[in-house]
Amino acid sequence: MPDSYVWLEYYAGAPVSKNVKSDELKYSDKHQHGVQPTQTQVNGLQASLTSNVQAVYATYNNAHPGAVVAVPTNADIERGRAVKTRSAR
């Protein structure tokens, strides 16, 4: 039976234009129909998502010193995030 995983994604809009992922968290051993990650598990991934978004913006800004883009706040990232799940063996 497959295990279930959750992660967060944030779309960094133009001009950065990248989907950014958090770390993944295994929230269920073996597939159980209807099981979803808890809000605490989801919120626990926010720090890695914010760190990864900041890194993407830093990379963009270093490559484009004449067109520096403001890094979104943690609150903006949290509001714009999407919760994703998958099953894997």
Short mmCIF file of C-alpha atoms in Angstrom, two decimals:
data_model
loop_
_atom_site.label_atom_id
_atom_site.label_comp_id
_atom_site.label_asym_id
_atom_site.label_seq_id
_atom_site.Cartn_x
_atom_site.Cartn_y
_atom_site.Cartn_z
CA MET A 1 0.00 0.00 0.00
CA PRO A 2 1.30 3.47 -0.79
CA ASP A 3 2.20 6.09 1.79
CA SER A 4 0.70 9.58 1.64
CA TYR A 5 2.72 12.80 1.44
CA VAL A 6 1.91 16.50 1.70
CA TRP A 7 3.81 19.61 0.60
CA LEU A 8 3.10 23.27 -0.08
CA GLU A 9 3.53 25.15 -3.34
CA TYR A 10 3.71 28.86 -4.02
CA TYR A 11 3.72 30.51 -7.43
CA ALA A 12 6.27 33.33 -7.57
CA GLY A 13 4.70 35.64 -10.13
CA ALA A 14 6.32 37.54 -12.97
CA PRO A 15 9.07 38.39 -13.48
CA VAL A 16 10.33 35.50 -11.28
CA SER A 17 7.68 33.11 -12.69
CA LYS A 18 8.42 29.90 -10.77
CA ASN A 19 6.50 27.30 -8.79
CA VAL A 20 8.27 26.82 -5.47
CA LYS A 21 7.82 23.72 -3.26
CA SER A 22 8.28 23.15 0.45
CA ASP A 23 9.78 19.98 1.85
CA GLU A 24 7.51 16.93 1.72
CA LEU A 25 6.05 15.31 4.83
CA LYS A 26 4.78 11.73 5.05
CA TYR A 27 1.48 12.07 6.91
CA SER A 28 0.11 8.54 6.56
CA ASP A 29 1.62 5.07 6.40
CA LYS A 30 -0.33 2.98 3.93
CA HIS A 31 -3.18 4.41 1.92
CA GLN A 32 -6.31 5.07 3.91
CA HIS A 33 -9.26 6.44 1.95
CA GLY A 34 -10.23 9.94 3.05
CA VAL A 35 -7.21 10.57 5.29
CA GLN A 36 -5.91 14.13 4.96
CA PRO A 37 -2.96 15.91 6.59
CA THR A 38 -3.79 17.90 9.71
CA GLN A 39 -3.62 21.69 9.72
CA THR A 40 -0.69 21.41 12.15
CA GLN A 41 1.20 19.21 9.66
CA VAL A 42 0.45 21.64 6.83
CA ASN A 43 1.48 24.67 8.88
CA GLY A 44 4.69 22.88 9.88
CA LEU A 45 5.81 23.03 6.24
CA GLN A 46 5.48 26.82 6.05
CA ALA A 47 9.05 27.53 7.22
CA SER A 48 10.59 25.43 4.44
CA LEU A 49 8.27 26.99 1.85
CA THR A 50 9.17 30.52 2.96
CA SER A 51 12.88 29.66 2.93
CA ASN A 52 12.65 28.19 -0.57
CA VAL A 53 10.67 31.19 -1.87
CA GLN A 54 13.26 33.57 -0.40
CA ALA A 55 16.03 31.57 -2.10
CA VAL A 56 14.28 31.75 -5.49
CA TYR A 57 13.88 35.52 -5.18
CA ALA A 58 17.51 35.90 -4.06
CA THR A 59 18.68 33.93 -7.11
CA TYR A 60 16.52 36.06 -9.40
CA ASN A 61 17.66 39.33 -7.80
CA ASN A 62 21.34 38.33 -7.99
CA ALA A 63 20.93 37.57 -11.70
CA HIS A 64 19.03 40.83 -12.35
CA PRO A 65 20.65 43.53 -10.17
CA GLY A 66 19.02 46.29 -12.22
CA ALA A 67 15.52 44.88 -11.73
CA VAL A 68 15.40 43.74 -8.10
CA VAL A 69 12.01 42.32 -7.06
CA ALA A 70 10.67 42.57 -3.50
CA VAL A 71 10.52 39.25 -1.66
CA PRO A 72 6.99 38.42 -0.49
CA THR A 73 6.38 38.38 3.26
CA ASN A 74 5.73 35.12 5.09
CA ALA A 75 2.07 36.19 5.43
CA ASP A 76 1.82 36.77 1.66
CA ILE A 77 3.39 33.38 0.98
CA GLU A 78 1.02 31.70 3.43
CA ARG A 79 -2.02 33.33 1.79
CA GLY A 80 -0.81 32.31 -1.68
CA ARG A 81 0.22 28.74 -0.93
CA ALA A 82 -1.48 25.63 -2.23
CA VAL A 83 -1.56 22.35 -0.30
CA LYS A 84 -0.63 19.34 -2.44
CA THR A 85 -0.80 15.62 -1.64
CA ARG A 86 0.32 12.43 -3.33
CA SER A 87 0.56 8.71 -2.69
CA ALA A 88 3.71 6.72 -3.36
CA ARG A 89 4.98 3.23 -2.73
#
